[in-house]
CSV table of C-alpha atoms in Angstrom, one decimal:
chain,number,residue,atom,x,y,z
U,21,UNK,CA,15.2,25.5,-3.3
U,22,UNK,CA,16.1,21.8,-3.1
U,23,UNK,CA,14.5,19.2,-1.0
U,24,UNK,CA,16.2,15.9,-0.2
U,25,UNK,CA,14.4,12.9,1.3
U,26,UNK,CA,15.4,10.0,3.4
U,27,UNK,CA,18.0,9.2,6.1
U,28,UNK,CA,20.9,10.0,3.8
U,29,UNK,CA,19.2,13.3,3.1
U,30,UNK,CA,21.0,14.9,6.0
U,31,UNK,CA,24.5,14.1,4.6
U,32,UNK,CA,23.4,15.0,1.0
U,33,UNK,CA,21.8,18.3,2.2
U,34,UNK,CA,25.0,19.3,4.1
U,35,UNK,CA,27.1,18.5,1.1
U,36,UNK,CA,24.9,20.4,-1.2
U,37,UNK,CA,24.7,23.4,1.1
U,38,UNK,CA,28.6,23.5,1.3
U,39,UNK,CA,28.8,23.4,-2.5
U,40,UNK,CA,26.0,25.9,-3.1
U,41,UNK,CA,25.8,28.2,0.0
U,42,UNK,CA,23.2,30.5,-1.7
U,43,UNK,CA,20.7,27.7,-2.2
U,44,UNK,CA,18.0,26.9,0.3
U,45,UNK,CA,18.2,23.2,1.1
U,46,UNK,CA,15.6,21.3,3.1
U,47,UNK,CA,15.8,17.7,4.5
U,48,UNK,CA,12.5,15.7,4.4
U,49,UNK,CA,12.7,12.7,6.8
U,50,UNK,CA,11.7,9.2,5.6
U,51,UNK,CA,9.6,6.8,7.5
U,52,UNK,CA,7.0,4.1,7.5
U,53,UNK,CA,3.2,3.5,7.8
U,54,UNK,CA,2.4,3.4,11.6
U,55,UNK,CA,0.1,0.4,11.0
U,56,UNK,CA,3.1,-1.7,10.4
U,57,UNK,CA,4.1,-1.7,14.0
U,58,UNK,CA,0.8,-3.6,14.9
U,59,UNK,CA,1.8,-6.3,12.4
U,60,UNK,CA,4.9,-7.3,14.3
U,61,UNK,CA,5.1,-11.0,15.3
U,62,UNK,CA,7.4,-12.7,17.8
U,63,UNK,CA,10.5,-14.2,16.2
U,64,UNK,CA,9.9,-17.8,15.1
U,65,UNK,CA,13.6,-18.7,14.9
U,66,UNK,CA,13.0,-19.7,11.3
U,67,UNK,CA,15.4,-19.6,8.3
U,68,UNK,CA,13.8,-17.5,5.6
U,69,UNK,CA,15.6,-14.4,4.4
U,70,UNK,CA,13.5,-12.1,2.3
U,71,UNK,CA,14.4,-9.3,0.0
U,72,UNK,CA,11.4,-7.2,-1.0
U,73,UNK,CA,11.7,-4.8,-3.9
U,74,UNK,CA,14.0,-4.3,-6.9
U,75,UNK,CA,17.3,-6.1,-7.3
U,76,UNK,CA,19.7,-4.6,-10.0
U,77,UNK,CA,23.4,-4.9,-10.5
U,78,UNK,CA,23.9,-2.1,-8.0
U,79,UNK,CA,22.2,-4.3,-5.4
U,80,UNK,CA,24.2,-7.5,-5.8
U,81,UNK,CA,23.5,-10.9,-4.2
U,82,UNK,CA,26.7,-12.7,-5.2
U,83,UNK,CA,28.4,-12.2,-1.8
U,84,UNK,CA,25.4,-13.7,0.0
U,85,UNK,CA,25.0,-16.5,-2.5
U,86,UNK,CA,28.6,-17.5,-1.9
U,87,UNK,CA,27.9,-18.3,1.8
U,88,UNK,CA,24.2,-19.2,1.9
U,89,UNK,CA,23.7,-22.8,2.9
U,90,UNK,CA,20.7,-24.8,4.1
U,91,UNK,CA,18.8,-24.6,6.3
U,92,UNK,CA,18.8,-20.9,5.3
U,93,UNK,CA,16.5,-20.1,2.5
U,94,UNK,CA,16.4,-16.9,0.3
U,95,UNK,CA,13.2,-15.5,-1.1
U,96,UNK,CA,13.2,-12.6,-3.6
U,97,UNK,CA,9.9,-10.8,-3.9
U,98,UNK,CA,9.8,-8.2,-6.7
U,99,UNK,CA,11.8,-7.4,-9.8
U,100,UNK,CA,15.0,-9.3,-10.3
U,101,UNK,CA,17.3,-7.9,-13.1
U,102,UNK,CA,18.9,-10.3,-15.6
U,103,UNK,CA,22.3,-9.7,-14.0
U,104,UNK,CA,21.0,-10.8,-10.6
U,105,UNK,CA,19.3,-13.9,-12.2
U,106,UNK,CA,22.6,-14.8,-13.7
U,107,UNK,CA,24.3,-14.5,-10.3
U,108,UNK,CA,21.7,-16.9,-8.9
U,109,UNK,CA,22.1,-19.4,-11.7
U,110,UNK,CA,25.9,-19.4,-11.4
U,111,UNK,CA,25.6,-19.9,-7.6
U,112,UNK,CA,23.5,-23.0,-7.8
U,113,UNK,CA,21.6,-21.9,-4.7
U,114,UNK,CA,17.9,-22.6,-4.6
U,115,UNK,CA,16.3,-19.2,-4.5
U,116,UNK,CA,12.5,-18.6,-4.4
U,117,UNK,CA,11.5,-15.9,-6.9
U,118,UNK,CA,8.2,-14.2,-6.3
U,119,UNK,CA,6.7,-11.8,-8.8
U,120,UNK,CA,6.1,-8.2,-7.8
U,121,UNK,CA,2.8,-7.6,-6.1
U,122,UNK,CA,0.9,-4.8,-4.3
U,123,UNK,CA,2.1,-3.2,-1.1
U,124,UNK,CA,-0.3,-5.1,1.1
U,125,UNK,CA,1.1,-8.5,-0.1
U,126,UNK,CA,4.7,-7.2,0.1
U,127,UNK,CA,4.2,-6.1,3.7
U,128,UNK,CA,2.5,-9.5,4.6
U,129,UNK,CA,5.5,-11.3,3.1
U,130,UNK,CA,7.9,-9.1,5.1
U,131,UNK,CA,6.0,-9.7,8.3
U,132,UNK,CA,6.2,-13.5,7.7
U,133,UNK,CA,9.9,-13.5,7.0
U,134,UNK,CA,12.5,-14.3,9.6
U,135,UNK,CA,15.2,-11.9,8.4
U,136,UNK,CA,14.9,-9.0,5.9
U,137,UNK,CA,17.6,-8.4,3.4
U,138,UNK,CA,18.9,-5.1,1.9
U,139,UNK,CA,21.8,-5.0,-0.5
U,140,UNK,CA,23.1,-1.6,-1.6
U,141,UNK,CA,26.3,-0.9,-3.5
U,142,UNK,CA,27.8,2.5,-4.3
U,143,UNK,CA,26.0,2.6,-7.7
U,144,UNK,CA,22.6,2.5,-5.8
U,145,UNK,CA,23.7,5.5,-3.8
U,146,UNK,CA,25.0,3.7,-0.7
U,147,UNK,CA,27.0,6.6,0.6
U,148,UNK,CA,23.9,8.9,1.2
U,149,UNK,CA,20.8,6.9,0.5
U,150,UNK,CA,19.0,4.5,2.9
U,151,UNK,CA,17.1,1.8,1.1
U,152,UNK,CA,13.4,2.7,1.8
U,153,UNK,CA,12.4,-0.9,2.6
U,154,UNK,CA,14.7,-0.7,5.7
U,155,UNK,CA,12.1,1.5,7.4
U,156,UNK,CA,9.4,-1.0,6.8
U,157,UNK,CA,11.6,-3.9,7.9
U,158,UNK,CA,12.4,-2.1,11.1
U,159,UNK,CA,8.8,-1.1,11.8
U,160,UNK,CA,7.8,-4.8,11.4
U,161,UNK,CA,10.5,-5.7,13.9
U,162,UNK,CA,12.6,-7.8,11.5
U,163,UNK,CA,16.4,-8.3,11.9
U,164,UNK,CA,18.0,-6.6,8.8
U,165,UNK,CA,20.7,-8.4,6.9
U,166,UNK,CA,22.5,-5.4,5.3
U,167,UNK,CA,25.1,-5.9,2.6
U,168,UNK,CA,26.6,-2.6,1.7
U,169,UNK,CA,29.7,-0.6,1.2
U,170,UNK,CA,29.3,0.9,4.7
U,171,UNK,CA,27.1,3.9,3.8
U,172,UNK,CA,23.9,5.5,5.0
U,173,UNK,CA,21.9,2.3,5.5
U,174,UNK,CA,24.6,0.8,7.7
U,175,UNK,CA,25.0,4.0,9.6
U,176,UNK,CA,21.3,4.1,10.3
U,177,UNK,CA,21.3,0.5,11.6
U,178,UNK,CA,24.3,1.2,13.8
U,179,UNK,CA,22.6,4.3,15.3
U,180,UNK,CA,19.5,2.3,16.1
U,181,UNK,CA,21.6,-0.6,17.5
U,182,UNK,CA,20.1,-2.9,14.8
U,183,UNK,CA,23.4,-3.7,13.1
U,184,UNK,CA,23.8,-7.3,14.2
U,185,UNK,CA,23.6,-8.5,10.7
U,186,UNK,CA,25.6,-5.8,8.8
U,187,UNK,CA,28.2,-7.0,6.3
U,188,UNK,CA,30.2,-5.4,3.6
U,189,UNK,CA,29.7,-6.4,-0.1
U,190,UNK,CA,33.4,-7.0,-0.4
């Protein structure tokens, strides 16, 4: 028996079931803490884009850094891999780096942001995996700037009609 979690779980479960028809496959839906909905605030019309979580080479920033100009401001809360730090340094863009913290602080920062960022390339499982932070971003009512290769996260945002800020990594 195999259990697959998350929005992309449906596609992964169907693929696994096709390849292994004698295996019992179950999809476990992903979600968010219901208390997040109460933390929603009206849009401020501000300029802060926040990424919360881990950024690695499979979650590149370079496409955004190429076009990011003031008054837009980028804040990265969480772990930033050396490859991403190098992208930031090469870009010359002023980026706020905030050390990882507990979930409550992370959620407060997400609630205070104007736009929430998710970047997910193929190496991060873009085809079938929705970045888990997207559920929290949506629960908090944040517009989601999604940079991807057109996979599961983008599909979810399109289905929810929350795809106004979807762009491809290329």
